[in-house]
Coordinates of C-alpha atoms in Angstrom, one line a residue:
Chain A
X1 CA 38.5 10.2 -1.9
X2 CA 34.8 9.5 -2.4
X3 CA 33.6 6.6 -0.2
X4 CA 32.4 3.6 -2.2
X5 CA 28.7 3.3 -2.6
X6 CA 26.8 0.5 -0.9
X7 CA 23.8 -0.5 -3.0
X8 CA 20.8 -1.6 -1.0
X9 CA 18.1 -3.8 -2.5
X10 CA 14.7 -4.1 -0.9
X11 CA 13.0 -7.1 -2.4
X12 CA 9.3 -7.8 -1.8
X13 CA 8.4 -11.1 -3.6
X14 CA 6.9 -14.2 -2.1
X15 CA 8.7 -16.6 -4.5
X16 CA 12.5 -16.8 -4.7
X17 CA 12.4 -18.3 -8.2
X18 CA 10.2 -15.4 -9.5
X19 CA 11.3 -12.9 -12.1
X20 CA 11.6 -10.4 -9.3
X21 CA 14.1 -12.8 -7.8
X22 CA 16.0 -12.9 -11.2
X23 CA 16.1 -9.1 -11.3
X24 CA 17.5 -9.1 -7.8
X25 CA 20.2 -11.7 -8.7
X26 CA 21.0 -9.6 -11.9
X27 CA 21.5 -6.5 -9.9
X28 CA 23.7 -8.2 -7.2
X29 CA 25.7 -9.8 -10.0
X30 CA 26.5 -6.4 -11.7
X31 CA 27.3 -4.9 -8.3
X32 CA 29.6 -7.7 -7.3
X33 CA 31.4 -7.7 -10.7
X34 CA 32.2 -4.1 -10.1
X35 CA 33.4 -4.6 -6.6
X36 CA 30.4 -3.4 -4.7
X37 CA 29.0 -5.3 -1.7
X38 CA 25.2 -5.4 -1.9
X39 CA 23.0 -5.0 1.1
X40 CA 19.8 -7.0 0.7
X41 CA 16.5 -6.9 2.6
X42 CA 14.5 -9.8 1.3
X43 CA 11.3 -8.9 3.1
X44 CA 9.6 -12.3 2.7
X45 CA 12.7 -14.2 3.7
X46 CA 13.0 -12.0 6.8
X47 CA 9.3 -12.4 7.6
X48 CA 9.3 -8.6 7.8
X49 CA 6.4 -7.3 9.9
X50 CA 4.2 -5.0 7.8
X51 CA 1.8 -3.8 10.5
X52 CA 2.7 -0.6 12.3
X53 CA 1.8 -1.1 15.9
X54 CA 3.0 -1.0 19.6
X55 CA 5.6 -3.6 18.7
X56 CA 7.6 -1.0 16.9
X57 CA 8.5 0.8 20.2
X58 CA 10.6 -0.7 22.9
X59 CA 9.4 1.8 25.6
X60 CA 6.5 4.0 24.3
X61 CA 6.3 7.6 25.4
X62 CA 2.5 7.3 26.0
X63 CA 1.5 3.7 26.6
X64 CA -2.2 4.7 26.9
X65 CA -2.8 6.0 23.4
X66 CA -0.9 5.0 20.3
X67 CA -0.2 8.1 18.3
X68 CA 2.0 6.3 15.8
X69 CA 3.9 9.2 14.2
X70 CA 4.6 10.9 17.5
X71 CA 5.9 7.6 18.9
X72 CA 8.0 7.1 15.9
X73 CA 9.7 10.4 16.4
X74 CA 10.1 9.8 20.1
X75 CA 11.6 6.4 19.6
X76 CA 13.9 7.6 16.9
X77 CA 15.2 10.4 19.1
X78 CA 15.5 8.1 22.1
X79 CA 16.9 5.0 20.4
X80 CA 13.9 2.9 21.3
X81 CA 12.7 1.9 17.8
X82 CA 12.3 -1.9 17.5
X83 CA 15.5 -3.7 16.3
X84 CA 14.1 -4.6 12.9
X85 CA 13.4 -1.0 12.1
X86 CA 16.8 0.1 13.4
X87 CA 18.5 -2.4 11.1
X88 CA 16.6 -1.2 8.1
X89 CA 17.5 2.4 8.9
X90 CA 21.2 1.4 9.3
X91 CA 21.2 -0.2 5.9
X92 CA 19.6 2.9 4.4
X93 CA 22.1 5.2 6.1
X94 CA 25.0 3.2 4.8
X95 CA 23.7 3.2 1.2
X96 CA 23.5 5.8 -1.4
X97 CA 21.5 3.7 -4.0
X98 CA 18.3 2.0 -2.9
X99 CA 16.5 -0.3 -5.3
X100 CA 13.0 -1.6 -4.5
X101 CA 12.0 -4.7 -6.4
X102 CA 8.4 -5.9 -6.3
X103 CA 5.4 -7.1 -8.3
X104 CA 3.0 -4.3 -9.0
X105 CA -0.1 -5.3 -7.0
X106 CA -3.3 -3.3 -7.3
X107 CA -1.1 -0.7 -9.1
X108 CA 1.1 -0.2 -6.0
X109 CA 3.5 -2.0 -3.8
X110 CA 2.6 -5.3 -2.0
X111 CA 1.5 -4.9 1.6
X112 CA 4.8 -6.1 3.0
X113 CA 6.7 -3.3 1.2
X114 CA 4.0 -0.7 2.1
X115 CA 4.7 -1.8 5.7
X116 CA 8.5 -1.2 5.2
X117 CA 7.7 2.4 4.0
X118 CA 5.2 2.9 6.9
X119 CA 7.6 1.6 9.6
X120 CA 11.1 2.4 8.4
X121 CA 10.7 6.0 7.1
X122 CA 10.1 7.5 10.5
X123 CA 10.0 11.2 11.3
X124 CA 13.4 12.4 12.4
X125 CA 15.2 9.8 10.3
X126 CA 13.5 10.3 7.0
X127 CA 11.7 13.7 7.2
X128 CA 10.9 16.4 9.7
X129 CA 9.5 19.9 10.1
X130 CA 11.1 21.9 7.2
X131 CA 13.1 18.8 6.4
X132 CA 11.4 17.5 3.2
X133 CA 12.1 17.4 -0.5
X134 CA 15.3 19.4 -1.2
X135 CA 16.0 19.5 2.6
X136 CA 15.0 15.9 3.3
X137 CA 17.3 13.9 5.6
X138 CA 17.9 11.3 2.9
X139 CA 19.2 13.7 0.4
X140 CA 22.3 12.7 -1.6
X141 CA 20.9 9.1 -2.0
X142 CA 19.3 7.7 -5.1
X143 CA 16.3 5.4 -5.2
X144 CA 14.7 3.4 -8.0
X145 CA 11.5 1.4 -8.3
X146 CA 11.9 -1.9 -10.3
X147 CA 8.7 -3.9 -10.8
X148 CA 6.9 -6.6 -12.7
X149 CA 3.4 -6.3 -14.0
X150 CA 0.5 -8.6 -14.8
X151 CA -1.0 -6.2 -17.4
X152 CA 0.2 -4.8 -20.7
X153 CA 1.8 -1.3 -20.7
X154 CA -1.0 0.2 -22.9
X155 CA -3.6 -0.6 -20.2
X156 CA -1.8 2.0 -18.1
X157 CA -2.3 4.8 -20.6
X158 CA -5.9 5.7 -19.7
X159 CA -7.6 6.9 -16.5
X160 CA -10.6 4.9 -17.5
X161 CA -8.8 1.6 -17.9
X162 CA -6.1 0.7 -15.2
X163 CA -5.2 4.4 -14.7
X164 CA -2.1 6.4 -15.5
X165 CA 1.0 4.5 -14.3
X166 CA 2.8 7.8 -13.5
X167 CA 0.0 8.8 -11.3
X168 CA 0.0 5.5 -9.5
X169 CA 3.7 5.7 -8.8
X170 CA 3.6 9.4 -7.8
X171 CA 2.6 8.9 -4.2
X172 CA 5.6 6.6 -3.8
X173 CA 8.2 8.1 -6.0
X174 CA 7.4 11.7 -5.3
X175 CA 5.2 11.9 -2.2
X176 CA 7.4 9.4 -0.2
X177 CA 10.9 8.9 -1.6
X178 CA 11.5 12.4 -3.0
X179 CA 9.7 13.8 0.1
X180 CA 12.4 12.3 2.2
X181 CA 15.1 13.9 0.1
X182 CA 15.9 10.9 -2.1
X183 CA 16.8 11.5 -5.8
X184 CA 14.4 9.3 -7.6
X185 CA 15.7 7.5 -10.7
X186 CA 13.4 6.5 -13.6
X187 CA 11.7 3.3 -12.7
X188 CA 12.3 0.0 -14.6
X189 CA 9.2 -2.0 -15.5
X190 CA 9.4 -5.6 -16.7
X191 CA 6.0 -6.0 -18.3
X192 CA 4.2 -9.3 -17.9
X193 CA 7.2 -11.6 -17.3
X194 CA 4.8 -14.5 -16.7
X195 CA 3.2 -14.1 -20.2
X196 CA 6.1 -13.1 -22.5
X197 CA 8.6 -15.4 -24.1
X198 CA 11.9 -16.6 -22.5
X199 CA 13.7 -14.4 -25.0
X200 CA 11.8 -11.4 -23.9
X201 CA 12.6 -12.2 -20.3
X202 CA 16.3 -12.4 -21.2
X203 CA 16.0 -9.1 -22.9
X204 CA 14.5 -7.6 -19.8
X205 CA 17.4 -8.9 -17.7
X206 CA 19.9 -7.5 -20.2
X207 CA 18.3 -4.1 -20.2
X208 CA 18.1 -4.1 -16.5
X209 CA 21.8 -5.0 -16.1
X210 CA 22.7 -2.2 -18.4
X211 CA 20.6 0.3 -16.4
X212 CA 22.4 -0.9 -13.2
X213 CA 25.8 -0.7 -14.8
X214 CA 25.1 2.8 -16.1
X215 CA 24.1 3.9 -12.5
X216 CA 27.4 2.7 -11.2
X217 CA 29.2 4.5 -14.0
X218 CA 27.3 7.7 -13.3
X219 CA 28.3 7.4 -9.6
X220 CA 31.9 6.9 -10.5
X221 CA 31.9 10.1 -12.6
X222 CA 30.5 12.3 -9.8
Chain B
X1 CA -39.3 -6.7 -1.4
X2 CA -35.7 -5.5 -1.6
X3 CA -33.5 -7.2 0.9
X4 CA -32.1 -5.0 3.6
X5 CA -28.6 -3.8 3.1
X6 CA -25.8 -5.0 5.4
X7 CA -23.2 -2.3 5.8
X8 CA -19.6 -3.5 6.1
X9 CA -16.9 -1.4 7.7
X10 CA -13.3 -2.2 7.2
X11 CA -11.3 -0.3 9.8
X12 CA -7.5 0.0 9.7
X13 CA -6.4 2.0 12.7
X14 CA -4.0 0.9 15.5
X15 CA -5.6 3.0 18.2
X16 CA -9.2 2.3 19.2
X17 CA -9.6 5.8 20.7
X18 CA -8.4 7.5 17.5
X19 CA -10.6 9.7 15.3
X20 CA -10.8 6.8 12.9
X21 CA -12.4 4.9 15.7
X22 CA -14.8 7.8 16.3
X23 CA -15.8 7.8 12.6
X24 CA -16.4 4.0 12.9
X25 CA -18.6 4.5 16.0
X26 CA -20.5 7.3 14.2
X27 CA -21.2 5.1 11.2
X28 CA -22.3 2.2 13.3
X29 CA -24.5 4.5 15.4
X30 CA -26.3 5.8 12.3
X31 CA -26.7 2.3 10.9
X32 CA -28.0 1.0 14.2
X33 CA -30.5 3.8 14.6
X34 CA -31.9 3.0 11.2
X35 CA -32.2 -0.7 11.9
X36 CA -29.2 -2.0 10.1
X37 CA -26.8 -4.5 11.5
X38 CA -23.2 -3.5 10.8
X39 CA -20.5 -6.0 9.9
X40 CA -17.1 -4.8 11.1
X41 CA -13.6 -5.9 10.3
X42 CA -11.4 -4.1 12.7
X43 CA -8.1 -5.3 11.1
X44 CA -5.9 -4.4 14.0
X45 CA -8.2 -5.9 16.6
X46 CA -8.3 -9.1 14.4
X47 CA -4.5 -9.1 14.0
X48 CA -5.2 -9.3 10.3
X49 CA -2.3 -10.8 8.3
X50 CA -1.3 -8.4 5.6
X51 CA 1.4 -10.5 3.9
X52 CA 0.3 -12.5 0.9
X53 CA 2.0 -15.9 1.1
X54 CA 1.7 -19.7 1.2
X55 CA -0.4 -19.4 4.4
X56 CA -3.3 -18.1 2.2
X57 CA -3.9 -21.5 0.7
X58 CA -5.0 -24.7 2.5
X59 CA -3.8 -27.0 -0.2
X60 CA -1.8 -25.3 -2.9
X61 CA -2.1 -26.4 -6.5
X62 CA 1.7 -26.1 -7.2
X63 CA 3.6 -26.4 -3.9
X64 CA 7.0 -25.9 -5.7
X65 CA 6.5 -22.4 -7.0
X66 CA 4.2 -19.8 -5.5
X67 CA 2.4 -18.0 -8.4
X68 CA 0.2 -16.0 -6.1
X69 CA -2.6 -14.9 -8.4
X70 CA -2.9 -18.4 -9.9
X71 CA -3.1 -20.0 -6.5
X72 CA -5.7 -17.4 -5.4
X73 CA -7.9 -18.4 -8.4
X74 CA -7.4 -22.1 -7.8
X75 CA -8.1 -21.8 -4.1
X76 CA -11.2 -19.7 -4.7
X77 CA -12.6 -22.2 -7.2
X78 CA -11.7 -25.2 -5.0
X79 CA -12.7 -23.8 -1.6
X80 CA -9.2 -23.9 -0.3
X81 CA -8.6 -20.2 0.6
X82 CA -7.5 -19.7 4.2
X83 CA -10.4 -19.2 6.6
X84 CA -9.5 -15.6 7.3
X85 CA -9.9 -14.7 3.6
X86 CA -13.1 -16.7 3.3
X87 CA -14.6 -14.8 6.2
X88 CA -13.8 -11.4 4.6
X89 CA -15.2 -12.6 1.3
X90 CA -18.4 -13.7 3.0
X91 CA -18.8 -10.3 4.7
X92 CA -18.3 -8.6 1.3
X93 CA -20.8 -10.9 -0.3
X94 CA -23.5 -10.2 2.3
X95 CA -23.0 -6.4 2.1
X96 CA -23.9 -3.8 -0.5
X97 CA -22.1 -0.9 1.2
X98 CA -18.5 -1.2 2.1
X99 CA -16.8 1.6 4.0
X100 CA -13.0 1.7 4.4
X101 CA -11.8 3.8 7.4
X102 CA -8.1 4.5 7.7
X103 CA -5.4 7.1 8.3
X104 CA -3.8 8.2 5.0
X105 CA -0.3 7.0 5.3
X106 CA 2.2 7.9 2.6
X107 CA -0.8 9.1 0.6
X108 CA -2.3 5.6 0.6
X109 CA -3.7 3.0 2.8
X110 CA -1.7 1.5 5.8
X111 CA 0.0 -1.8 5.0
X112 CA -2.6 -3.8 7.0
X113 CA -5.3 -2.5 4.7
X114 CA -3.2 -2.9 1.5
X115 CA -2.9 -6.6 2.7
X116 CA -6.7 -6.9 2.9
X117 CA -7.0 -5.7 -0.7
X118 CA -4.1 -7.9 -1.9
X119 CA -5.5 -11.1 -0.1
X120 CA -9.3 -10.7 -0.1
X121 CA -9.9 -9.4 -3.6
X122 CA -9.0 -12.7 -5.4
X123 CA -9.5 -13.5 -9.0
X124 CA -12.7 -15.4 -9.4
X125 CA -14.3 -13.7 -6.4
X126 CA -13.6 -10.0 -7.3
X127 CA -12.5 -10.0 -10.9
X128 CA -11.9 -12.3 -13.9
X129 CA -11.2 -12.5 -17.6
X130 CA -13.8 -10.1 -19.1
X131 CA -15.2 -9.6 -15.6
X132 CA -13.9 -6.1 -14.7
X133 CA -15.4 -2.7 -14.3
X134 CA -19.1 -2.8 -15.5
X135 CA -18.9 -6.6 -15.5
X136 CA -17.0 -6.9 -12.3
X137 CA -18.3 -9.6 -9.9
X138 CA -18.9 -7.1 -7.1
X139 CA -21.2 -4.9 -9.2
X140 CA -24.3 -3.6 -7.4
X141 CA -22.3 -2.9 -4.3
X142 CA -21.1 0.5 -3.2
X143 CA -17.8 1.4 -1.6
X144 CA -16.4 4.5 0.0
X145 CA -13.0 5.6 1.3
X146 CA -13.1 7.5 4.6
X147 CA -9.8 8.7 5.9
X148 CA -7.9 11.1 8.2
X149 CA -4.9 13.1 7.1
X150 CA -1.8 14.5 8.8
X151 CA -1.5 17.3 6.2
X152 CA -3.7 20.3 5.1
X153 CA -5.9 19.9 2.1
X154 CA -4.1 22.6 0.1
X155 CA -0.9 20.5 0.2
X156 CA -2.7 18.0 -2.0
X157 CA -3.4 20.5 -4.8
X158 CA 0.1 20.3 -6.5
X159 CA 2.1 17.6 -8.1
X160 CA 5.2 19.3 -6.8
X161 CA 4.1 19.3 -3.1
X162 CA 2.3 16.1 -1.7
X163 CA 0.8 15.3 -5.1
X164 CA -2.8 15.4 -6.3
X165 CA -5.1 13.6 -3.9
X166 CA -7.3 12.3 -6.7
X167 CA -4.4 10.7 -8.4
X168 CA -3.2 9.1 -5.2
X169 CA -6.7 7.6 -4.6
X170 CA -7.2 6.6 -8.2
X171 CA -5.3 3.2 -8.0
X172 CA -7.6 2.2 -5.1
X173 CA -10.9 3.9 -6.0
X174 CA -10.8 3.2 -9.7
X175 CA -8.0 0.6 -10.4
X176 CA -9.1 -1.7 -7.5
X177 CA -12.6 -1.1 -6.3
X178 CA -14.3 0.0 -9.5
X179 CA -12.2 -2.6 -11.4
X180 CA -14.0 -5.2 -9.3
X181 CA -17.4 -3.8 -10.2
X182 CA -18.0 -1.7 -7.1
X183 CA -19.7 1.6 -7.5
X184 CA -17.4 4.1 -5.7
X185 CA -18.9 6.9 -3.7
X186 CA -17.1 10.2 -3.2
X187 CA -14.6 9.7 -0.4
X188 CA -14.8 11.5 3.0
X189 CA -11.6 13.1 4.2
X190 CA -11.3 14.4 7.8
X191 CA -8.4 16.7 7.5
X192 CA -5.9 16.8 10.4
X193 CA -8.1 15.7 13.2
X194 CA -5.1 15.7 15.5
X195 CA -4.4 19.4 14.9
X196 CA -7.9 21.0 14.6
X197 CA -10.1 22.1 17.4
X198 CA -12.6 19.9 19.3
X199 CA -15.4 21.9 17.6
X200 CA -14.0 21.0 14.1
X201 CA -13.7 17.4 15.0
X202 CA -17.4 17.4 16.1
X203 CA -18.2 19.1 12.8
X204 CA -16.4 16.3 10.9
X205 CA -18.4 13.7 12.8
X206 CA -21.7 15.6 12.1
X207 CA -20.9 15.9 8.4
X208 CA -19.9 12.2 8.2
X209 CA -23.1 11.1 10.0
X210 CA -25.1 13.1 7.5
X211 CA -23.2 11.5 4.6
X212 CA -23.9 8.0 6.0
X213 CA -27.6 8.8 6.6
X214 CA -27.9 10.1 3.1
X215 CA -26.5 6.9 1.7
X216 CA -29.1 4.9 3.5
X217 CA -31.8 7.2 2.3
X218 CA -30.6 6.8 -1.3
X219 CA -30.6 3.0 -0.8
X220 CA -34.2 3.1 0.4
X221 CA -35.4 5.0 -2.6
X222 CA -33.9 2.6 -5.1

């Protein structure tokens, strides 16, 4: 019997009442209705530390010179990563569907979420020599970016305006998540929730709930 | 008489002895030799806060709901941004050449530098309605990305491998810096300083010093 999926939501928004918060609640609601227990990392609520530094290693291998990637690998192999990183890696390990929810800031993730990627996706755990893409350690898991924007979609159609959205997401979707072996699902963008009507916001939430429900259905059929 | 340029280096590296540190020293050395006083924001040394949150506003306009961009604009207009942000904006205002030095992490800037972009480039100060690109408030200033990589250059030639480097940098170079009015200079990449020979590292530093010197020369001729 296939073990039941544990969905994992990584939320990076500073305001609990925000539309990102509503998207998070919608996802948890669908998961719960279908009997799944959601794991949540609400990075702001946790005061997640974004900065990669000495504090990430309980007993560094070379305390005289911080070679961050080498220390990450050493600490992963020796069980000496800081507890906050270990906890995030555990949640990732126990999940096969990871949903990142955030506002698109400067066409990318907010710093607190970039810090999660920088600190949690360590060598050894998330990638390694000859362990990338199809051979990535996180293979078999699915990931999805879900974000809100301040600008209209058509502004992301031109390199000369805000740039091509697919290009902006590529370093994260492909160069990071897929690189670690994750199967990246099409992202969900809620365009300008602060500027559209209440009806449009409800429409977004409905669409998003359907997307989430379809993912669970897909999972069940595997 | 044209006022003398004040170069501004924003450094985002966790290890002072790193090659990023050497690039920073090289730039300051060239600046100093030519009589320029460098402004430096060594983000790690400053323990720069990357997370955009309530702490960024001395007296929020709406303390019940954090709408970050709106509070940024309000605080900028009312002089109530947190002192660390005000200081960075002052350095930017007094400079006409801004050099960002960082290791390329997940094909982008480390979280601490993403936080600098998120928090310092506020509406009002760095962009506004009808004040973007050619009309951006930071027009007349030049900016340059200088970074080290862990991978070989050829790995950034394909969308299917690590992705196209130009695409990865576009959200920062174009969608952020140029968006705010800055004139973006070609970036300087020091490829794999941790893996190349000492001679190659010296070659990088020599090339970089020449690039910096040429920028000053260009400036003088204007």
